[in-house]
Amino acid sequence: NGLDCRDPVMPMSNIGNILRTNWGDGGSSSSTSVNQSAMGAMTIVAATAVPFIQTPASDTEDGKTEVATREETDVVMINTKSKILEIIQFIMDVRLDLRITNLLVIYKREFGALERSSATSDFSPTSTEPETLSKRDLENILREFDEIFYGEKDLHMDLDGDSGRQLLRVLLLVAMISNPSLASQSLNLVIRHFSQRKEIVHGFKQVQLLVSEKDIKNYKIIKYNLEVLKLLVEEAELWVHRNPQGGEVVGKKRKASVVGPQAEEMASVAAASGYINKDSKSKVKKTKTRPVRLLSDPNLDEPTAKETTAKYDQVRNILQALSDLCINGDDHEQRLLKNMGTHTIVLDLLQVPYNKAGDYRMNEIMQLAHQFLRKFCHKNPDNQDILHRHAEILMHSGDNVTEAETMTEIFRGNAALCSKVSEAEIQHFMHCIEKSRNVKYLKFLQTIVQGNDGSFKRRQEMVMNELANAGDDVLLFYNDNAFPTLVQLMELEAGDSTGDLAYHVNLVKLLSYCTEGKNVNTEMKCHSLLPLDDIVRVVTHKECIPEVKNVYVNFLYHCYIDAEVDNRETFTKEHMWDLFKNFITDIATVCKMKAESDNDELFQYVTEQIPIVILDYFTSRLSLSLIKLPAHQEIFISLLEGLFKLTKSPCVQDRDVDKIEKCIKLLHSTAKQEAIIIPPDLDQAFAEASVNMHARSKGKQWMLSVRQKRNKTSISLTVPHMDSSRNKTIIDGATSIVRYLSEEWKGLVQAEQSVLVNIFYCPQALFPSTLVSHNLVKEGFIKLIIRHIGTETFTHEEDLCVSLLRYFRGMLEAPPAFTEPGINLRQKLLQTFFGRHLTELDDSTPAKSHPSSVVQRLRRVSRLKSTMHFSSLEIKETQLSDPEKLAVSLGTMELMLEDVQNRLNSCGLMELVIHLVMNNPPHEVFLQSIKLAVAILNGGNTAVQKTIWKKLNKPSSERFCHEIHSRFQEAQTEMKNSPTGLIIEHYGDKTNLVVTSGCLEGAG
């Protein structure tokens, strides 16, 4: 059975009872006793912590002892709180796993019913497709899951038995503690608590169903191998040879690996044997240490040597077995390996210290580890992104060449990841080239500069700047007197992929990639590195091999022909006509070939590179005005004649003929325009070829239309009950659920997260007014959170920093237009956290009897002009005396935008924005900071303007202006290089933004 999950819906156990404790809200006697639990301890600890309050120390001995004791106590308290927060994090992981499990149970039940209904009906072999979930089935699954989530069958997953209010109070108090690390942990948990639906959708995307015997077998093999490998890695210091007396030791101290559900790598696996729920923390097995001895140690006895050798072999065999599962980049197996946390253990293995010079077997293991990681991420963007987070480990694991191969595979074909490449990563491999020239390093640089996304020109310039600053050891060119050396290398190293010739070829190829797409900055630098006359000199030499010709002509095309810089010498000097003569010779050689395999590189050069150069050269805007065509009539006619003969060659395929015929047509029309006399037989051949070209074009169009019709009307003979089709249907059904959840829950996710804006702005409403905590959070919560964001700890957590900035901006902007389910959920959450009596809903009839009236009022509230999420909520301080009945006003006491701006400004929000900008933050943090500044200045708030003016009058504000200026320059360059058509032009002191017609068409 492919989905052998348990049928009964599983309860949340007694986690709510475990975490229930007293907060003075009244109720039954069971809620008035403080249980000895994680939440109870957290409550006590948090309630006794007064944030950012320091007692002055005394100079006496007793005072010093008191300070030391207090500091020691503070360390214990901080560690205790941190552990408790980790427990809460683990409970949330369990909650997420349980919800995904229940969703799988519902899916299995629905799929089983679908199968049974299909089995009772007559099977028709002409069925167009195997059975699959209909929209009605998906609606039933979502409806049943909603009941489990917050309906009549609610599993009570609020963690505290108080609808999450108690948990939220505790986390808010901990967020105010002076320790930024604890505050970061706590705020992450708060945000996660209000992103429950979002994390379910994200988590269910990570679910992998093991529906075939092969899947189950692979799972068992991987599980066993990982258990063994993890143990061997943890005990590595007992069997890995390290030379204490000398030799290079690579690796560094490791942290214990984490296997199982993680923040962004949550592994939820449903196997035929049942749903696998792994621990979120791996248990590190403690072993007794013993002296480590080398195999060369004369005191090493024979049994220990055999045991150590066996462990090396065991690790090697496991890595080879894991690599074999990723053959041909199978996405299914790669995903299984990712979900089981294989890469985390292999990364831990790469950090094991060992003697690089003497331990050849460990070097082999490291090679196999990198080989697995390359196969693990091959053509898999998700796995590539995961490994890129550990780039620091991968770039310092011993062998630089192997590191370059792995990093190349991580970036290969992933434009989004290439846009994130850092200067440090580029500089690392440039330093490697300076130490030892190797083609693998150039392959990495070639990989990251390719692509036509919005930031590829920035990457081109980063690489080009490093090359321009490099020495002769890196820039291996053969100009002037060194040219005979290149000729000699072409004779001796043709076909060698590791020598100086291969390095030179790949260096020229890298320059081609750096100038591709018209980049004026890189083109100018490349002109000095490889002039036009040197290119022609190399290509036209009689000993030049096709491999060298191909890369040189490709560089010529990108840097001199299809270039942003006007290279007039390309069209005025004789260089290109000398090159055309060589083209004619190479074309004649290919025409004599009987098969493409006779000389693959020459054939590719003639049929692909030469036509591109000819087309762009004669269609350039400078060609007709600068080219002296009559003076080179003989070469021109010979080139046209050679291309005609090439189309008749038996080894030229149809795909190549199309490009060559375009060249023929262009040259023929150019000859007519320039009054060049074409021989009669050649003119007649062109007329016949034109007819053939037209007929072939019509034939291709007809065949394409027929193929498309056939694909639409074809009948599938797939048998639904065959194992392969059934397995595919199960997996497709799970994918459909993910897609359906993403669409249907958009409004709910938005409403869920919007409530957190209200909580951050008015946290005191969660606390009874009789408690000290009420005034504590009212006066200091926003101030302390703003202060935390400016600390170094938060700047390293980019996602958290961005989220908090967005929530602050949400306080200053108009509320979004919620869907009807979103409005209902928002109303439910507001009632849960802020009280059940919304003063605007003052109808005598209960809201349940008039749902449409409630929806209309809430929609009206969501469109209030007070331009903030919390405009629908105002807690009246005079009515907070009764903790059970908090009065909430919806719209009757509107908050003015200026008042909210002034409050946030007085808490230091504007100063925080300036501080973040001055410290060169990541792009997303900078972007959110600027958006927040715009929002808090919206409407021309004079108080905020005075704060900015006072802050910028200080000498240190120069960094702020410099950062803004540099960001403007980056944006200007980005827009100029953007393929959307935005061009910035300078005329004296004026700057104009020109929008091309292509950009307008795209926008339209």
Coordinates of C-alpha atoms in Angstrom, one line a residue, residues 72-509:
E72 CA 26.9 33.9 37.2
T73 CA 23.2 33.7 37.9
D74 CA 22.4 35.7 34.7
V75 CA 24.4 33.2 32.6
V76 CA 22.4 30.3 34.1
M77 CA 19.1 32.1 33.5
I78 CA 20.0 32.9 29.9
N79 CA 21.0 29.4 29.2
T80 CA 17.8 28.1 30.9
K81 CA 15.6 30.4 28.8
S82 CA 17.5 29.5 25.6
K83 CA 16.9 25.8 26.3
I84 CA 13.2 26.4 27.0
L85 CA 12.8 28.3 23.8
E86 CA 14.4 25.3 22.0
I87 CA 11.8 23.1 23.6
I88 CA 9.1 25.3 22.3
Q89 CA 10.6 25.3 18.9
F90 CA 10.7 21.5 19.1
I91 CA 7.0 21.4 20.1
M92 CA 6.1 23.6 17.1
D93 CA 8.0 21.1 14.9
V94 CA 6.0 18.3 16.4
R95 CA 2.8 20.3 15.8
L96 CA 3.7 20.8 12.2
D97 CA 4.6 17.2 11.6
L98 CA 1.3 16.1 13.2
R99 CA -0.7 18.4 11.0
I100 CA 1.0 17.2 7.9
T101 CA 0.5 13.6 9.0
N102 CA -3.3 14.2 9.4
L103 CA -3.4 15.9 6.0
L104 CA -1.8 12.8 4.5
V105 CA -4.2 10.5 6.4
I106 CA -7.1 12.5 4.9
Y107 CA -5.5 12.3 1.4
K108 CA -5.0 8.5 1.7
R109 CA -8.6 8.0 2.8
E110 CA -9.9 10.1 -0.1
F111 CA -7.6 8.4 -2.6
G112 CA -8.7 5.0 -1.4
A113 CA -12.3 5.9 -1.9
L114 CA -11.5 7.1 -5.4
E115 CA -9.7 3.8 -6.1
R116 CA -12.6 1.8 -4.8
S117 CA -15.1 3.7 -6.9
S118 CA -12.9 3.3 -9.9
A119 CA -12.6 -0.5 -9.4
T120 CA -16.4 -0.9 -9.3
S121 CA -16.8 0.9 -12.6
D122 CA -16.0 -0.7 -16.0
F123 CA -12.5 0.1 -17.2
S124 CA -12.3 1.6 -20.6
P125 CA -9.0 1.3 -22.5
T126 CA -9.8 4.5 -24.3
S127 CA -9.7 6.5 -21.1
T128 CA -7.9 9.8 -21.8
E129 CA -6.0 9.8 -18.5
P130 CA -5.6 7.8 -15.3
E131 CA -7.8 8.6 -12.4
T132 CA -6.8 11.7 -10.5
L133 CA -8.2 14.0 -7.9
S134 CA -10.9 16.4 -9.1
K135 CA -11.6 19.8 -7.8
R136 CA -14.4 18.4 -5.7
D137 CA -12.1 15.9 -4.1
L138 CA -9.6 18.7 -3.3
E139 CA -12.4 20.7 -1.7
N140 CA -13.5 17.8 0.4
I141 CA -9.9 17.2 1.6
L142 CA -9.5 20.9 2.5
R143 CA -12.8 21.0 4.2
E144 CA -12.0 18.0 6.4
F145 CA -8.6 19.4 7.2
D146 CA -10.0 22.8 8.1
E147 CA -12.2 21.0 10.7
I148 CA -9.0 19.5 12.2
F149 CA -7.2 22.8 12.0
Y150 CA -9.7 25.0 13.8
G151 CA -13.1 23.5 13.4
E152 CA -15.3 21.1 15.4
K153 CA -12.5 18.4 15.4
D154 CA -9.9 20.8 16.6
L155 CA -6.8 18.9 17.9
H156 CA -6.1 21.6 20.5
M157 CA -2.7 22.6 19.1
D158 CA -2.5 26.0 20.8
L159 CA 0.3 24.6 23.0
D160 CA -0.9 26.2 26.2
G161 CA -4.6 25.4 26.6
D162 CA -5.3 29.1 26.4
S163 CA -5.7 29.6 22.6
G164 CA -2.0 30.6 22.4
R165 CA -2.4 33.7 24.6
Q166 CA -0.2 32.5 27.4
L167 CA 2.5 31.4 25.0
L168 CA 2.4 34.8 23.3
R169 CA 2.7 36.6 26.6
V170 CA 5.8 34.6 27.5
L171 CA 7.5 35.1 24.2
L172 CA 6.8 38.8 24.2
L173 CA 8.4 39.2 27.6
V174 CA 11.4 37.2 26.6
A175 CA 11.8 39.4 23.5
M176 CA 12.3 42.3 25.8
I177 CA 15.2 40.8 27.7
S178 CA 18.5 42.6 27.1
N179 CA 20.2 39.5 25.5
P180 CA 19.8 39.9 21.7
S181 CA 20.2 36.2 21.1
L182 CA 17.2 35.3 23.3
A183 CA 15.2 38.1 21.8
S184 CA 16.0 36.7 18.3
Q185 CA 14.9 33.2 19.3
S186 CA 11.7 34.5 20.9
L187 CA 10.7 36.8 18.0
N188 CA 11.3 34.0 15.5
L189 CA 8.8 31.9 17.5
V190 CA 6.3 34.7 17.6
I191 CA 6.4 35.1 13.9
R192 CA 6.2 31.4 13.3
H193 CA 3.2 31.2 15.6
F194 CA 1.4 33.6 13.3
S195 CA 2.6 31.8 10.1
Q196 CA 1.1 28.4 10.8
R197 CA -0.8 28.0 7.6
K198 CA 2.2 29.3 5.6
E199 CA 4.5 26.8 7.2
I200 CA 2.1 24.0 6.5
V201 CA 2.0 24.8 2.8
H202 CA 5.8 25.1 2.8
G203 CA 6.2 21.9 4.8
F204 CA 3.8 19.8 2.7
K205 CA 5.9 20.8 -0.4
Q206 CA 8.8 19.0 1.3
V207 CA 6.7 15.8 1.8
Q208 CA 7.9 12.9 -0.3
L209 CA 5.7 9.9 -0.7
L210 CA 7.4 6.5 -1.0
V211 CA 4.9 4.6 -3.1
S212 CA 7.0 2.0 -4.9
E213 CA 9.0 -1.0 -3.7
K214 CA 12.1 0.7 -5.1
D215 CA 11.4 3.9 -3.1
I216 CA 11.0 1.9 0.1
K217 CA 14.2 -0.1 -0.5
N218 CA 16.2 3.0 -1.2
Y219 CA 14.8 4.7 1.9
K220 CA 15.9 1.7 4.1
I221 CA 19.3 1.7 2.5
I222 CA 19.8 5.4 3.0
K223 CA 18.5 5.2 6.6
Y224 CA 20.9 2.5 7.5
N225 CA 23.9 4.1 5.7
L226 CA 23.2 7.5 7.4
E227 CA 23.1 5.9 10.8
V228 CA 26.5 4.2 10.3
L229 CA 28.0 7.3 8.6
K230 CA 26.9 9.6 11.3
L231 CA 28.4 7.4 14.0
L232 CA 31.7 7.2 12.1
V233 CA 31.8 11.0 11.7
E234 CA 31.2 11.5 15.4
E235 CA 34.0 9.1 16.2
A236 CA 36.3 10.4 13.5
E237 CA 39.0 11.5 15.9
L238 CA 39.4 7.8 17.0
W239 CA 40.2 6.5 13.5
V240 CA 41.2 9.4 11.3
H241 CA 45.0 9.8 11.2
R242 CA 46.4 13.2 12.2
N243 CA 50.1 14.0 12.4
P244 CA 50.8 15.8 15.7
Q245 CA 54.4 16.5 14.7
G246 CA 53.9 18.2 11.3
G247 CA 52.1 18.2 8.0
E248 CA 49.1 20.2 6.9
V249 CA 46.0 19.5 8.8
V250 CA 42.7 20.6 7.2
G251 CA 39.2 20.8 8.7
K252 CA 37.9 22.5 11.8
K253 CA 36.0 21.7 14.9
R254 CA 32.5 20.6 14.0
K255 CA 29.1 21.2 15.5
A256 CA 26.8 18.2 16.0
S257 CA 24.8 17.6 12.8
V258 CA 21.1 18.2 12.9
V259 CA 19.0 15.6 11.0
G260 CA 15.3 16.0 10.7
P261 CA 12.9 18.9 10.5
Q262 CA 14.7 22.2 10.2
A263 CA 13.7 25.7 9.5
E264 CA 13.8 25.4 5.8
E265 CA 14.7 21.8 5.2
M266 CA 11.8 20.1 7.0
A267 CA 11.8 16.4 6.0
S268 CA 8.3 14.8 6.1
V269 CA 8.4 11.4 4.6
A270 CA 5.3 9.1 4.2
A271 CA 6.4 5.6 3.5
A272 CA 4.5 2.4 2.9
S273 CA 5.5 1.3 6.4
G274 CA 4.0 4.5 7.8
Y275 CA 4.7 8.2 8.4
I276 CA 8.3 8.7 9.5
N277 CA 8.7 11.4 12.1
K278 CA 12.3 12.1 12.9
D279 CA 13.7 13.9 15.9
S280 CA 14.6 17.5 15.2
K281 CA 17.8 17.1 17.2
S282 CA 20.2 14.3 16.6
K283 CA 21.6 12.7 19.7
V284 CA 25.4 12.8 19.8
K285 CA 26.7 9.4 21.1
K286 CA 29.3 9.9 23.7
T287 CA 32.4 7.8 23.4
K288 CA 35.4 7.3 25.6
T289 CA 38.5 9.0 24.2
R290 CA 41.6 7.1 23.6
P291 CA 45.0 8.0 22.2
V292 CA 45.1 8.4 18.4
R293 CA 48.0 6.7 16.7
L294 CA 49.2 6.7 13.2
L295 CA 49.5 3.5 11.0
S296 CA 53.2 4.3 10.9
D297 CA 53.4 4.1 14.7
P298 CA 55.5 1.0 15.6
N299 CA 53.4 0.6 18.8
L300 CA 50.2 0.2 16.7
D301 CA 49.0 -3.4 17.0
E302 CA 47.6 -5.4 14.0
P303 CA 44.0 -5.6 15.1
T304 CA 43.8 -1.8 15.5
A305 CA 45.3 -1.3 12.1
K306 CA 42.7 -3.6 10.5
E307 CA 39.9 -1.9 12.4
T308 CA 41.0 1.5 11.3
T309 CA 41.3 0.4 7.7
A310 CA 37.8 -1.1 7.8
K311 CA 36.4 2.2 8.9
Y312 CA 38.0 4.0 6.0
D313 CA 36.6 1.4 3.6
Q314 CA 33.2 1.6 5.3
V315 CA 33.0 5.4 4.8
R316 CA 34.2 5.1 1.2
N317 CA 31.6 2.4 0.4
I318 CA 28.7 4.4 2.0
L319 CA 29.6 7.5 0.0
Q320 CA 29.9 5.6 -3.2
A321 CA 26.5 4.0 -2.6
L322 CA 24.9 7.4 -1.9
S323 CA 26.4 8.8 -5.0
D324 CA 25.0 5.9 -7.1
L325 CA 21.5 6.9 -6.1
C326 CA 21.9 10.3 -7.8
I327 CA 22.8 8.9 -11.2
N328 CA 21.7 11.1 -14.0
G329 CA 20.5 13.8 -11.6
D330 CA 17.3 11.9 -10.6
D331 CA 15.2 14.6 -8.9
H332 CA 13.2 12.0 -6.9
E333 CA 16.2 10.4 -5.3
Q334 CA 17.9 13.8 -4.8
R335 CA 14.8 15.0 -2.9
L336 CA 14.8 11.8 -0.7
L337 CA 18.4 12.3 0.2
K338 CA 17.7 15.9 1.0
N339 CA 14.7 15.1 3.2
M340 CA 16.7 12.5 5.1
G341 CA 19.4 15.1 5.8
T342 CA 22.2 13.2 4.0
H343 CA 24.0 16.4 3.0
T344 CA 24.3 17.6 6.6
I345 CA 26.3 14.5 7.6
V346 CA 28.5 14.7 4.5
L347 CA 29.2 18.4 5.3
D348 CA 30.1 17.3 8.8
L349 CA 32.5 14.8 7.3
L350 CA 34.2 17.5 5.3
Q351 CA 35.0 19.4 8.5
V352 CA 36.8 16.4 10.1
P353 CA 40.5 17.4 10.7
Y354 CA 43.1 15.1 9.1
N355 CA 46.6 15.1 7.7
K356 CA 46.3 16.1 4.1
A357 CA 49.9 15.3 3.2
G358 CA 50.0 11.8 4.7
D359 CA 46.5 10.4 4.8
Y360 CA 45.9 9.5 1.2
R361 CA 42.8 7.4 2.1
M362 CA 41.1 10.4 3.8
N363 CA 41.9 12.5 0.7
E364 CA 40.1 9.8 -1.4
I365 CA 37.1 10.0 1.0
M366 CA 37.0 13.8 0.7
Q367 CA 37.0 13.4 -3.1
L368 CA 34.0 11.0 -2.8
A369 CA 32.2 13.4 -0.5
H370 CA 32.5 16.2 -3.0
Q371 CA 31.4 13.8 -5.8
F372 CA 28.3 13.0 -3.8
L373 CA 27.5 16.6 -3.2
R374 CA 27.9 17.4 -6.9
K375 CA 25.5 14.6 -7.9
F376 CA 23.2 15.7 -5.0
C377 CA 22.7 19.2 -6.5
H378 CA 23.0 18.4 -10.2
K379 CA 20.3 20.2 -12.1
N380 CA 18.4 20.6 -8.8
P381 CA 17.9 24.3 -7.8
D382 CA 16.6 23.5 -4.3
N383 CA 19.6 21.3 -3.4
Q384 CA 21.9 23.9 -5.0
D385 CA 20.5 26.6 -2.8
I386 CA 20.9 24.4 0.3
L387 CA 24.6 23.7 -0.4
H388 CA 25.3 27.3 -1.2
R389 CA 24.4 28.2 2.4
H390 CA 27.5 26.1 3.4
A391 CA 29.8 27.6 0.8
E392 CA 32.3 28.5 3.5
I393 CA 32.7 24.9 4.4
L394 CA 32.9 23.7 0.8
M395 CA 35.6 26.3 -0.2
H396 CA 37.9 25.3 2.7
S397 CA 37.7 21.5 2.8
G398 CA 41.2 20.7 1.6
D399 CA 41.6 20.3 -2.2
N400 CA 41.1 23.6 -4.1
V401 CA 40.4 21.9 -7.4
T402 CA 37.8 19.7 -6.0
E403 CA 36.2 22.6 -4.2
A404 CA 36.0 24.5 -7.5
E405 CA 34.3 21.5 -9.2
T406 CA 31.7 21.4 -6.4
M407 CA 31.1 25.1 -6.4
T408 CA 30.7 25.1 -10.2
E409 CA 28.0 22.4 -10.0
I410 CA 26.2 24.4 -7.3
F411 CA 25.9 27.4 -9.5
R412 CA 25.5 25.7 -12.9
G413 CA 22.3 26.7 -14.6
N414 CA 20.9 28.5 -11.5
A415 CA 20.6 32.2 -12.5
A416 CA 18.9 33.1 -9.2
L417 CA 21.9 31.7 -7.2
C418 CA 24.4 33.2 -9.6
S419 CA 23.0 36.6 -8.8
K420 CA 23.9 36.1 -5.1
V421 CA 27.6 35.3 -5.8
S422 CA 29.8 37.3 -3.5
E423 CA 33.1 39.0 -4.2
A424 CA 34.7 36.8 -1.6
E425 CA 33.8 33.7 -3.5
I426 CA 35.3 35.1 -6.7
Q427 CA 38.4 36.3 -5.0
H428 CA 38.9 32.9 -3.4
F429 CA 39.3 31.2 -6.7
M430 CA 41.3 34.0 -8.2
H431 CA 43.8 33.5 -5.4
C432 CA 43.7 29.8 -6.2
I433 CA 44.6 30.6 -9.9
E434 CA 47.5 32.8 -8.7
K435 CA 48.9 29.8 -6.7
S436 CA 48.3 27.2 -9.5
R437 CA 46.7 27.7 -12.9
N438 CA 43.9 25.2 -13.4
V439 CA 41.1 25.0 -15.9
K440 CA 38.6 24.1 -13.1
Y441 CA 38.9 27.6 -11.5
L442 CA 38.1 29.2 -14.8
K443 CA 35.1 26.9 -15.3
F444 CA 33.7 28.2 -12.0
L445 CA 34.1 31.8 -13.2
Q446 CA 32.6 31.0 -16.5
T447 CA 29.6 29.5 -14.8
I448 CA 28.7 32.4 -12.6
V449 CA 28.9 35.1 -15.4
Q450 CA 26.6 33.2 -17.8
G451 CA 22.9 33.9 -18.0
N452 CA 20.8 36.8 -19.1
D453 CA 19.1 37.8 -15.8
G454 CA 19.1 41.3 -14.4
S455 CA 22.4 41.1 -12.5
F456 CA 24.6 39.2 -15.0
K457 CA 26.4 42.4 -16.0
R458 CA 27.3 43.1 -12.4
R459 CA 28.9 39.6 -12.2
Q460 CA 30.7 40.2 -15.4
E461 CA 32.2 43.4 -14.0
M462 CA 33.1 41.7 -10.7
V463 CA 35.1 39.0 -12.5
M464 CA 36.6 41.4 -15.0
N465 CA 37.8 43.7 -12.2
E466 CA 39.6 40.8 -10.6
L467 CA 41.1 39.7 -13.9
A468 CA 42.3 43.2 -14.6
N469 CA 44.1 43.4 -11.3
A470 CA 45.7 40.0 -11.6
G471 CA 49.2 39.4 -12.7
D472 CA 50.8 37.6 -15.6
D473 CA 50.4 34.3 -13.8
V474 CA 46.7 34.6 -14.3
L475 CA 46.5 36.4 -17.6
L476 CA 48.2 33.8 -19.8
F477 CA 48.2 35.4 -23.3
Y478 CA 50.6 34.9 -26.2
N479 CA 51.1 38.4 -27.7
D480 CA 54.0 39.6 -29.8
N481 CA 57.2 37.6 -29.0
A482 CA 55.2 34.9 -27.2
F483 CA 53.2 33.9 -30.3
P484 CA 55.6 31.1 -31.4
T485 CA 55.0 29.5 -28.0
L486 CA 51.3 29.4 -28.7
V487 CA 51.9 27.8 -32.1
Q488 CA 54.1 25.2 -30.4
L489 CA 51.4 24.5 -27.8
M490 CA 48.8 23.9 -30.5
E491 CA 51.1 21.3 -32.0
L492 CA 52.0 19.5 -28.7
E493 CA 48.9 19.9 -26.5
A494 CA 46.0 19.6 -28.9
G495 CA 43.3 17.6 -27.1
D496 CA 44.9 18.0 -23.7
S497 CA 42.4 19.4 -21.2
T498 CA 44.8 20.2 -18.4
G499 CA 47.8 22.0 -20.0
D500 CA 48.6 25.6 -20.7
L501 CA 46.8 25.6 -24.0
A502 CA 43.6 24.4 -22.3
Y503 CA 44.0 27.1 -19.7
H504 CA 44.5 29.8 -22.4
V505 CA 41.5 28.6 -24.4
N506 CA 39.3 28.7 -21.3
L507 CA 40.6 32.1 -20.3
V508 CA 39.6 33.5 -23.7
K509 CA 36.2 31.8 -23.3

